[in-house]
């Protein structure tokens, strides 16, 4: 049956891009793989768990790879975002909402009801989905699987297979391929395999190695300074102490140096696991990030509120297991609290002295945050007891911190809402690490995105595909450098620009921020203004 004649005079095809036969087969393979996981949740007893786990992961991976090959491998270089607003899954359609609901539901069950996935206690054998992953878990770490092993495996596989898709999609752009290969490497090696192998070595009495994600830093690694983490690292001997020191050095030395040289992109777009999942599996949803001014205002308040919350809660965590006896603790509660307050006061004062111009009106908001933190410290000092902080049991406080930041925001909302709010929901609105690196990038980084305004045709591709909700086109039209705290330096705005207007650069600090007004052709003082520049 012939298709109806299309009488549209549009130069571009007005019809949604339909899937080819190969793509439909690829989707079917992926669905079969997911079906195996779905059946496992309902305790279907697979006769050979190794075979069916391999089959499920293999079918999903092969489906994504075949789909990507057919969609991008034989296409010429160029922008490959055709039809995203015609597809239900990438335009908040029925499939998009359904995917969001399923992802959110999975995270809720994973974090709060793991027993429905087959997690057992008291040494009982796993059942359901988690039992299906037992063979792989025993191979890597020698122990039965847990909810976190299942999550880590699925997380890593998603980054690897969708990373392959992303690299094909942007095969014309060396920067995109390199940074995608980087996040795939760090996720597979540093976040997944190395911690599992270290756990496997602990089977030998000669080893006592901690489970540690080497690429995760505070405040993203919110549990680094919790008592169980500190005790676990210190009980692991010299290696554990080195890891603890590395974690502290990463926060205060390595991170500022790298951000100064390369901007926050060195971490958010090249190393971070959250960013890795957003850039690979979440790439299809990057255009859904809101570019509204109201979204930007909410972003600034929300992410810095989370940062203040993280600073106060981390300080409270450490404070809760310190004591007042200087002979029993190498640093007492009061000494620690004063040290943190002095450190924050020093940062706030130096920023106001040397970067007052760059701060502008944000100095007021910074002052609010500073005084909230100091007030919280005073409240902590006067209301704490041996077991309570802020009139709340310290154990309850620690669990609440992990619940609200580590579970609800970063997991349930941060990933589950990809198809609704875009792929960088967590990075944009909730990640305290992004707030810290963003502050460093805005204040003293050499990184900027330069624009050649004379070449801009105002097509809007850059703004549409900015996952952080930055109106890139507004900067490009004025020829103004883009120096934003939220920019993760993914480079996609530059990759989708048909005129080569945008360029990611590291250069001298001088002239980095160059706010330009739009020059009108009938401005009688136009030549004078140009001569002054």
Coordinates of C-alpha atoms in Angstrom, one line a residue:
X1 CA 0.0 0.0 0.0
X2 CA 1.5 3.3 -1.0
X3 CA 1.9 6.1 1.5
X4 CA -0.2 9.2 1.1
X5 CA 1.2 12.1 -0.8
X6 CA 2.9 14.8 1.3
X7 CA 1.9 18.2 0.0
X8 CA 4.1 20.1 2.4
X9 CA 6.4 22.8 0.9
X10 CA 8.9 22.6 3.8
X11 CA 12.5 22.1 2.8
X12 CA 12.9 19.8 5.7
X13 CA 10.8 16.6 6.0
X14 CA 7.7 17.4 8.1
X15 CA 7.3 13.7 9.0
X16 CA 8.7 11.9 12.0
X17 CA 11.6 9.7 11.2
X18 CA 10.4 6.1 11.3
X19 CA 12.6 3.2 12.4
X20 CA 14.1 1.0 9.8
X21 CA 13.6 -2.8 9.8
X22 CA 17.1 -3.3 11.4
X23 CA 16.3 -0.7 14.1
X24 CA 13.0 -2.5 14.9
X25 CA 14.8 -5.8 15.3
X26 CA 17.4 -4.1 17.5
X27 CA 14.7 -2.7 19.8
X28 CA 13.0 -6.2 19.9
X29 CA 16.3 -7.7 21.0
X30 CA 16.7 -5.1 23.8
X31 CA 13.1 -5.7 24.9
X32 CA 13.7 -9.5 25.2
X33 CA 16.8 -8.8 27.3
X34 CA 14.7 -6.5 29.6
X35 CA 12.0 -9.2 29.7
X36 CA 14.4 -11.7 31.2
X37 CA 15.1 -9.2 34.0
X38 CA 11.4 -8.6 34.4
X39 CA 10.7 -12.3 34.8
X40 CA 13.5 -12.6 37.3
X41 CA 11.8 -10.0 39.5
X42 CA 8.8 -12.3 39.7
X43 CA 11.1 -15.2 40.9
X44 CA 11.0 -17.2 37.6
X45 CA 13.5 -20.0 38.3
X46 CA 16.0 -19.9 35.5
X47 CA 17.8 -23.3 35.2
X48 CA 21.2 -21.6 34.4
X49 CA 21.6 -18.2 35.9
X50 CA 24.9 -17.6 34.2
X51 CA 23.4 -18.3 30.8
X52 CA 20.3 -16.2 31.3
X53 CA 22.2 -13.2 32.8
X54 CA 24.7 -13.3 29.9
X55 CA 21.8 -13.6 27.5
X56 CA 19.9 -10.6 29.0
X57 CA 23.0 -8.3 29.2
X58 CA 24.1 -9.5 25.7
X59 CA 20.7 -8.9 24.0
X60 CA 20.4 -5.4 25.5
X61 CA 24.0 -4.6 24.4
X62 CA 23.7 -6.1 21.0
X63 CA 20.3 -4.3 20.5
X64 CA 21.8 -0.9 21.3
X65 CA 24.9 -1.5 19.2
X66 CA 22.9 -2.7 16.1
X67 CA 20.5 0.2 16.5
X68 CA 23.4 2.7 16.7
X69 CA 25.2 1.2 13.7
X70 CA 22.1 1.4 11.5
X71 CA 21.3 5.0 12.7
X72 CA 24.8 6.6 12.5
X73 CA 27.5 4.4 11.1
X74 CA 26.9 4.9 7.4
X75 CA 25.8 8.5 7.7
X76 CA 28.0 11.4 6.7
X77 CA 29.5 13.7 9.3
X78 CA 27.3 16.4 10.8
X79 CA 24.5 17.0 13.2
X80 CA 22.4 13.9 14.0
X81 CA 19.5 15.2 16.0
X82 CA 16.9 15.0 13.3
X83 CA 13.3 14.3 14.5
X84 CA 13.9 14.4 18.3
X85 CA 10.8 16.5 18.8
X86 CA 8.7 14.0 16.7
X87 CA 9.6 11.0 18.8
X88 CA 7.4 10.2 21.8
X89 CA 10.2 9.1 24.0
X90 CA 12.3 12.3 23.5
X91 CA 9.6 14.9 23.5
X92 CA 7.7 14.2 26.7
X93 CA 5.2 12.0 24.9
X94 CA 3.5 8.9 26.2
X95 CA 6.7 6.8 25.8
X96 CA 8.7 9.5 27.6
X97 CA 6.4 9.7 30.5
X98 CA 6.1 5.9 30.7
X99 CA 9.9 5.6 30.7
X100 CA 10.2 8.2 33.4
X101 CA 7.6 6.4 35.6
X102 CA 9.4 3.1 35.1
X103 CA 12.8 4.5 35.9
X104 CA 11.5 6.4 39.0
X105 CA 9.7 3.3 40.2
X106 CA 12.9 1.2 39.8
X107 CA 14.9 3.6 41.8
X108 CA 12.3 3.7 44.6
X109 CA 12.3 -0.1 44.8
X110 CA 16.1 -0.2 44.6
X111 CA 16.7 2.3 47.4
X112 CA 13.8 1.6 49.7
X113 CA 12.3 -1.8 49.0
X114 CA 15.2 -4.0 47.8
X115 CA 13.4 -7.1 49.1
X116 CA 11.1 -6.9 46.1
X117 CA 14.2 -7.3 43.9
X118 CA 15.2 -10.4 45.9
X119 CA 17.5 -8.9 48.5
X120 CA 17.5 -11.1 51.6
X121 CA 19.0 -10.8 55.1
X122 CA 20.4 -13.1 57.8
X123 CA 22.6 -14.9 55.3
X124 CA 19.6 -16.3 53.3
X125 CA 20.2 -17.0 49.5
X126 CA 19.1 -14.2 47.2
X127 CA 16.0 -14.6 45.1
X128 CA 14.5 -12.8 42.1
X129 CA 16.6 -10.3 40.1
X130 CA 19.4 -10.1 42.5
X131 CA 19.9 -13.8 42.5
X132 CA 20.3 -13.7 38.7
X133 CA 23.4 -11.5 39.2
X134 CA 25.0 -13.9 41.8
X135 CA 27.2 -15.7 39.3
X136 CA 28.8 -12.4 38.1
X137 CA 29.1 -11.1 41.6
X138 CA 30.9 -14.3 42.8
X139 CA 33.2 -14.1 39.8
X140 CA 34.3 -10.5 40.5
X141 CA 34.2 -10.2 44.3
X142 CA 33.6 -13.7 45.6
X143 CA 30.3 -12.9 47.3
X144 CA 26.6 -13.2 46.4
X145 CA 25.1 -10.1 44.6
X146 CA 23.5 -7.2 46.5
X147 CA 21.1 -4.5 45.3
X148 CA 24.1 -2.2 44.8
X149 CA 26.0 -4.8 42.7
X150 CA 23.0 -5.1 40.5
X151 CA 22.7 -1.4 40.2
X152 CA 26.4 -0.9 39.5
X153 CA 26.4 -3.6 36.8
X154 CA 23.4 -2.1 35.0
X155 CA 24.8 1.4 35.5
X156 CA 28.1 0.4 33.9
X157 CA 26.6 -1.5 31.0
X158 CA 24.3 1.4 30.2
X159 CA 27.3 3.8 30.1
X160 CA 29.3 1.4 27.9
X161 CA 26.7 0.6 25.3
X162 CA 25.1 4.0 25.1
X163 CA 28.6 5.5 25.1
X164 CA 29.2 3.5 21.9
X165 CA 26.0 5.0 20.5
X166 CA 27.2 8.5 21.5
X167 CA 30.6 8.1 19.9
X168 CA 29.0 7.1 16.6
X169 CA 26.6 10.0 16.7
X170 CA 29.4 12.5 17.2
X171 CA 32.0 10.6 15.2
X172 CA 33.0 13.9 13.4
X173 CA 34.0 15.4 16.7
X174 CA 37.3 14.2 18.3
X175 CA 36.6 16.0 21.6
X176 CA 33.3 14.3 22.1
X177 CA 34.8 10.9 21.3
X178 CA 37.7 11.4 23.7
X179 CA 35.6 12.5 26.7
X180 CA 33.1 9.7 26.1
X181 CA 35.9 7.2 26.1
X182 CA 37.2 8.8 29.3
X183 CA 34.0 8.4 31.2
X184 CA 33.5 4.9 30.0
X185 CA 37.1 4.1 31.2
X186 CA 36.6 5.7 34.6
X187 CA 33.2 4.1 35.2
X188 CA 34.3 0.6 34.1
X189 CA 37.7 0.6 35.9
X190 CA 37.6 3.0 38.8
X191 CA 33.9 2.8 39.8
X192 CA 33.1 -0.8 39.1
X193 CA 36.0 -3.3 38.5
X194 CA 38.7 -2.0 40.9
X195 CA 36.4 -1.8 44.0
X196 CA 35.0 -5.3 43.2
X197 CA 38.5 -6.8 42.8
X198 CA 39.6 -5.1 46.0
X199 CA 36.7 -6.8 47.8
X200 CA 37.7 -10.1 46.2
X201 CA 41.3 -9.8 47.6
X202 CA 39.8 -9.4 51.1
X203 CA 39.0 -13.1 51.0
X204 CA 42.7 -13.6 51.7
X205 CA 43.9 -13.1 55.3
X206 CA 46.8 -11.2 53.9
X207 CA 44.6 -8.4 52.6
X208 CA 42.2 -5.9 54.3
X209 CA 41.2 -3.6 51.5
X210 CA 38.4 -1.0 51.7
X211 CA 35.6 -0.6 49.2
X212 CA 36.4 2.8 47.7
X213 CA 35.4 4.6 44.5
X214 CA 38.7 6.4 43.6
X215 CA 37.0 8.9 41.3
X216 CA 34.3 10.0 43.7
X217 CA 35.0 13.1 45.8
X218 CA 33.2 14.9 48.6
X219 CA 30.6 16.4 48.5
X220 CA 29.4 14.0 45.8
X221 CA 30.9 11.2 47.9
X222 CA 28.8 12.3 50.9
X223 CA 29.7 9.2 53.0
X224 CA 33.5 9.7 52.9
X225 CA 33.6 11.3 56.3
X226 CA 31.0 9.1 57.9
X227 CA 32.2 7.1 60.9
X228 CA 31.9 3.7 59.2
X229 CA 33.8 4.9 56.2
X230 CA 36.6 6.5 58.3
X231 CA 36.9 3.4 60.5
X232 CA 36.9 1.1 57.4
X233 CA 39.7 3.1 55.8
X234 CA 41.8 3.4 59.0
X235 CA 41.4 -0.3 59.7
X236 CA 42.8 -1.1 56.3
X237 CA 46.3 0.0 57.3
X238 CA 48.6 2.1 55.1
X239 CA 46.5 1.7 52.0
X240 CA 43.3 2.9 53.7
X241 CA 45.1 5.9 55.2
X242 CA 46.5 6.7 51.8
X243 CA 43.0 6.6 50.3
X244 CA 41.6 8.8 53.0
X245 CA 44.4 11.3 52.5
X246 CA 43.9 11.1 48.7
X247 CA 40.2 11.9 49.2
X248 CA 41.0 15.0 51.3
X249 CA 43.8 16.1 48.9
X250 CA 41.4 15.7 46.0
X251 CA 39.0 18.1 47.6
X252 CA 41.3 20.9 48.6
X253 CA 44.3 20.6 46.1
X254 CA 43.7 18.4 43.0
X255 CA 40.2 19.7 42.3
X256 CA 41.0 23.4 42.5
X257 CA 44.1 23.0 40.3
X258 CA 42.4 21.1 37.6
X259 CA 39.4 23.4 37.6
X260 CA 41.7 26.4 37.3
X261 CA 43.3 24.9 34.2
X262 CA 40.4 23.2 32.5
X263 CA 37.1 24.3 34.2
X264 CA 34.7 21.9 35.9
X265 CA 34.5 19.8 32.7
X266 CA 37.6 17.8 33.8
X267 CA 35.3 16.1 36.3
X268 CA 31.7 16.6 35.2
X269 CA 32.3 15.6 31.6
X270 CA 35.4 13.4 31.7
X271 CA 35.4 11.5 35.1
X272 CA 32.1 11.7 37.0
X273 CA 29.8 8.6 36.9
X274 CA 26.6 10.7 37.2
X275 CA 27.8 12.8 34.2
X276 CA 28.7 9.7 32.3
X277 CA 25.2 8.3 32.6
X278 CA 23.7 11.6 31.7
X279 CA 25.9 12.1 28.6
X280 CA 25.4 8.5 27.3
X281 CA 22.1 7.0 28.3
X282 CA 20.6 10.4 28.8
X283 CA 21.8 12.0 25.5
X284 CA 18.4 11.6 23.8
X285 CA 16.8 13.8 26.5
X286 CA 19.3 16.7 26.6
X287 CA 16.9 19.0 24.6
X288 CA 14.3 18.8 27.4
X289 CA 16.3 21.0 29.9
X290 CA 14.4 24.2 30.5
X291 CA 16.0 27.4 29.2
X292 CA 13.5 29.6 31.1
X293 CA 14.8 32.4 33.3
X294 CA 12.6 31.0 36.1
X295 CA 14.4 27.6 35.8
X296 CA 17.8 29.3 36.0
X297 CA 16.8 31.2 39.2
X298 CA 15.5 27.9 40.7
X299 CA 18.7 26.2 39.8
X300 CA 20.9 28.8 41.5
X301 CA 18.9 28.7 44.7
X302 CA 18.4 25.0 44.8
X303 CA 21.9 23.7 44.0
X304 CA 23.5 26.2 46.5
X305 CA 21.0 25.3 49.2
X306 CA 22.0 21.6 48.7
X307 CA 25.6 22.7 49.0
X308 CA 25.0 24.5 52.3
X309 CA 23.0 21.5 53.5
X310 CA 25.9 19.2 52.5
X311 CA 28.5 21.4 54.3
X312 CA 26.4 21.6 57.5
X313 CA 25.5 17.9 57.5
X314 CA 29.1 16.7 56.8
X315 CA 30.4 19.0 59.6
X316 CA 27.7 17.6 61.8
X317 CA 28.6 14.0 60.9
X318 CA 32.3 14.5 61.8
X319 CA 31.3 16.5 64.9
X320 CA 29.0 13.7 66.1
X321 CA 31.7 11.1 66.6
X322 CA 34.3 13.5 68.0
X323 CA 34.6 14.2 71.7
X324 CA 35.6 17.0 74.0
X325 CA 38.6 15.3 75.7
X326 CA 41.8 16.4 73.9
X327 CA 43.6 13.3 75.3
X328 CA 41.1 10.9 73.7
X329 CA 40.7 12.7 70.3
X330 CA 43.5 14.3 68.2
X331 CA 41.0 17.1 67.4
X332 CA 38.1 18.0 69.7
X333 CA 34.6 19.0 68.8
X334 CA 35.1 22.7 69.5
X335 CA 38.5 22.8 67.7
X336 CA 37.0 21.1 64.6
X337 CA 34.0 23.4 64.5
X338 CA 36.2 26.5 64.9
X339 CA 38.6 25.3 62.2
X340 CA 35.8 24.8 59.7
X341 CA 34.3 28.2 60.5
X342 CA 37.7 29.9 60.1
X343 CA 38.2 28.1 56.8
X344 CA 34.9 29.1 55.4
X345 CA 35.3 32.7 56.6
X346 CA 38.7 32.8 54.9
X347 CA 37.2 31.7 51.6
X348 CA 34.3 34.1 51.8
X349 CA 36.5 37.0 52.7
X350 CA 39.1 36.4 50.0
X351 CA 36.3 36.0 47.4
X352 CA 34.8 39.3 48.4
X353 CA 38.1 41.1 48.4
X354 CA 39.5 39.8 45.1
X355 CA 36.4 38.8 43.1
X356 CA 33.8 41.3 44.2
X357 CA 33.3 42.5 40.6
X358 CA 32.7 39.1 39.2
X359 CA 30.3 38.3 42.0
X360 CA 28.0 41.3 41.5
X361 CA 24.6 40.7 43.1
X362 CA 25.6 37.2 43.9
X363 CA 27.7 38.5 46.8
X364 CA 24.4 39.0 48.7
X365 CA 23.4 35.4 48.1
X366 CA 26.8 34.2 49.1
X367 CA 26.6 36.2 52.3
X368 CA 23.2 34.6 53.1
X369 CA 24.7 31.1 52.6
X370 CA 27.7 32.0 54.8
X371 CA 25.7 33.3 57.7
X372 CA 23.3 30.3 57.4
X373 CA 26.3 27.9 57.8
X374 CA 27.8 29.9 60.7
X375 CA 24.4 30.1 62.4
X376 CA 24.1 26.3 62.0
X377 CA 27.5 25.8 63.6
X378 CA 26.5 27.9 66.6
X379 CA 23.3 26.0 66.9
X380 CA 25.2 22.7 66.6
X381 CA 27.6 23.8 69.4
X382 CA 24.9 24.9 71.9
X383 CA 22.3 22.1 71.3
X384 CA 24.5 19.0 70.8
X385 CA 25.0 16.3 73.4
X386 CA 27.0 13.1 73.2
X387 CA 24.3 11.4 71.1
X388 CA 22.4 14.3 69.6
X389 CA 23.0 17.0 67.0
X390 CA 20.4 19.7 66.4
X391 CA 18.3 18.0 69.1
X392 CA 18.2 14.9 66.8
X393 CA 20.0 11.6 67.3
X394 CA 23.3 11.6 65.4
X395 CA 22.5 8.2 63.8
X396 CA 19.2 9.6 62.5
X397 CA 20.9 12.6 61.1
X398 CA 23.4 10.5 59.2
X399 CA 20.7 8.3 57.7
X400 CA 18.6 11.4 56.8
X401 CA 21.6 13.0 55.0
X402 CA 22.1 9.8 52.9
X403 CA 18.4 9.5 52.2
X404 CA 17.7 13.0 51.0
X405 CA 20.9 13.7 49.0
X406 CA 22.2 10.2 48.1
X407 CA 18.9 8.5 47.4
X408 CA 16.0 10.7 46.6
X409 CA 17.7 13.6 44.8
X410 CA 20.6 11.9 43.0
X411 CA 18.8 8.6 42.2
X412 CA 15.0 8.9 42.2
X413 CA 14.8 12.4 40.8
X414 CA 18.2 12.8 39.2
X415 CA 17.9 9.8 36.9
X416 CA 14.2 8.9 36.9
X417 CA 13.3 12.3 35.6
X418 CA 15.6 12.1 32.5
X419 CA 12.7 11.8 30.0
X420 CA 10.8 14.7 31.7
X421 CA 13.3 17.3 32.8
X422 CA 16.4 16.5 30.8
X423 CA 19.5 14.4 31.4
X424 CA 21.3 16.7 33.8
X425 CA 18.5 17.2 36.4
X426 CA 20.8 16.1 39.3
X427 CA 23.9 17.9 38.0
X428 CA 22.0 21.1 37.4
X429 CA 19.7 21.4 40.4
X430 CA 21.1 19.1 43.1
X431 CA 24.7 18.1 42.9
X432 CA 26.8 19.8 45.6
X433 CA 30.0 18.8 43.7
X434 CA 28.8 20.7 40.7
X435 CA 28.1 23.8 42.9
X436 CA 31.7 23.7 44.3
X437 CA 33.3 23.2 40.9
X438 CA 31.0 25.8 39.5
X439 CA 32.1 28.4 42.0
X440 CA 35.7 27.6 41.2
X441 CA 35.1 27.8 37.5
X442 CA 33.3 31.1 37.7
X443 CA 35.8 32.8 40.0
X444 CA 39.3 31.6 38.9
X445 CA 39.3 29.2 35.9
X446 CA 41.0 29.7 32.6
X447 CA 38.2 27.9 30.8
X448 CA 35.6 29.7 28.7
X449 CA 33.6 29.1 25.5
X450 CA 34.5 31.8 23.0
X451 CA 32.0 32.9 20.4
X452 CA 32.4 34.4 16.9
X453 CA 29.2 36.5 16.8
X454 CA 29.7 37.6 13.2
X455 CA 29.2 34.0 12.1
X456 CA 26.1 33.3 14.2
X457 CA 22.9 32.7 12.2
X458 CA 20.7 32.3 15.3
X459 CA 19.6 28.8 14.4
X460 CA 19.3 28.0 18.1
X461 CA 20.9 24.5 17.9
X462 CA 23.4 25.4 20.7
X463 CA 20.7 26.5 23.1
X464 CA 18.4 23.6 22.2
X465 CA 21.0 20.9 23.0
X466 CA 22.6 22.6 26.0
X467 CA 21.8 20.1 28.8
X468 CA 22.4 22.6 31.5
X469 CA 19.7 25.0 30.3
X470 CA 22.1 27.8 29.2
X471 CA 20.8 30.1 26.4
X472 CA 24.0 29.8 24.4
X473 CA 22.6 31.6 21.4
X474 CA 22.1 34.8 23.4
X475 CA 25.9 34.8 24.1
X476 CA 26.8 33.9 20.5
X477 CA 24.7 36.7 19.0
X478 CA 26.7 39.2 21.0
X479 CA 30.1 37.6 20.5
X480 CA 30.3 37.2 24.3
X481 CA 32.4 34.6 26.1
X482 CA 30.4 32.0 28.0
X483 CA 31.6 31.8 31.6
X484 CA 28.9 30.1 33.6
X485 CA 29.0 28.2 36.8
X486 CA 26.7 25.6 35.5
X487 CA 28.5 24.9 32.2
X488 CA 30.0 21.4 32.3
X489 CA 32.0 21.9 29.2
X490 CA 30.4 18.9 27.3
X491 CA 31.1 20.7 24.0
X492 CA 27.8 19.6 22.4
X493 CA 26.9 23.3 21.7
X494 CA 30.0 23.6 19.6
X495 CA 29.5 20.2 18.0
X496 CA 26.0 21.0 16.8
X497 CA 26.8 24.5 15.5
X498 CA 26.7 24.5 11.7
X499 CA 28.9 27.6 11.5
X500 CA 31.8 27.0 13.9
X501 CA 30.8 29.9 16.1
X502 CA 31.6 28.3 19.4
X503 CA 35.0 27.1 20.7
X504 CA 36.1 25.6 24.0
X505 CA 39.3 27.3 25.2
X506 CA 41.7 27.6 28.1
X507 CA 43.4 31.0 28.1
X508 CA 44.6 33.8 30.3
X509 CA 42.3 35.0 33.0
X510 CA 42.4 38.6 31.7
X511 CA 39.5 39.3 29.4
X512 CA 37.8 36.0 30.2
X513 CA 34.5 37.7 31.1
X514 CA 33.6 40.2 28.3
X515 CA 29.9 41.3 28.6
X516 CA 28.9 42.8 25.3
X517 CA 25.8 44.8 24.5
X518 CA 24.2 44.2 21.1
X519 CA 25.5 46.8 18.6
X520 CA 22.8 48.4 16.5
X521 CA 23.6 49.5 13.0
X522 CA 22.0 52.9 13.5
X523 CA 24.0 53.7 16.7
X524 CA 25.6 57.1 16.0
X525 CA 28.4 56.3 18.5
X526 CA 29.1 52.9 17.0
X527 CA 32.6 53.8 15.7
X528 CA 33.6 55.4 19.0
X529 CA 32.5 52.3 20.9
X530 CA 34.5 50.0 18.6
X531 CA 37.6 52.2 18.9
X532 CA 37.4 52.0 22.7
X533 CA 37.5 48.2 22.4

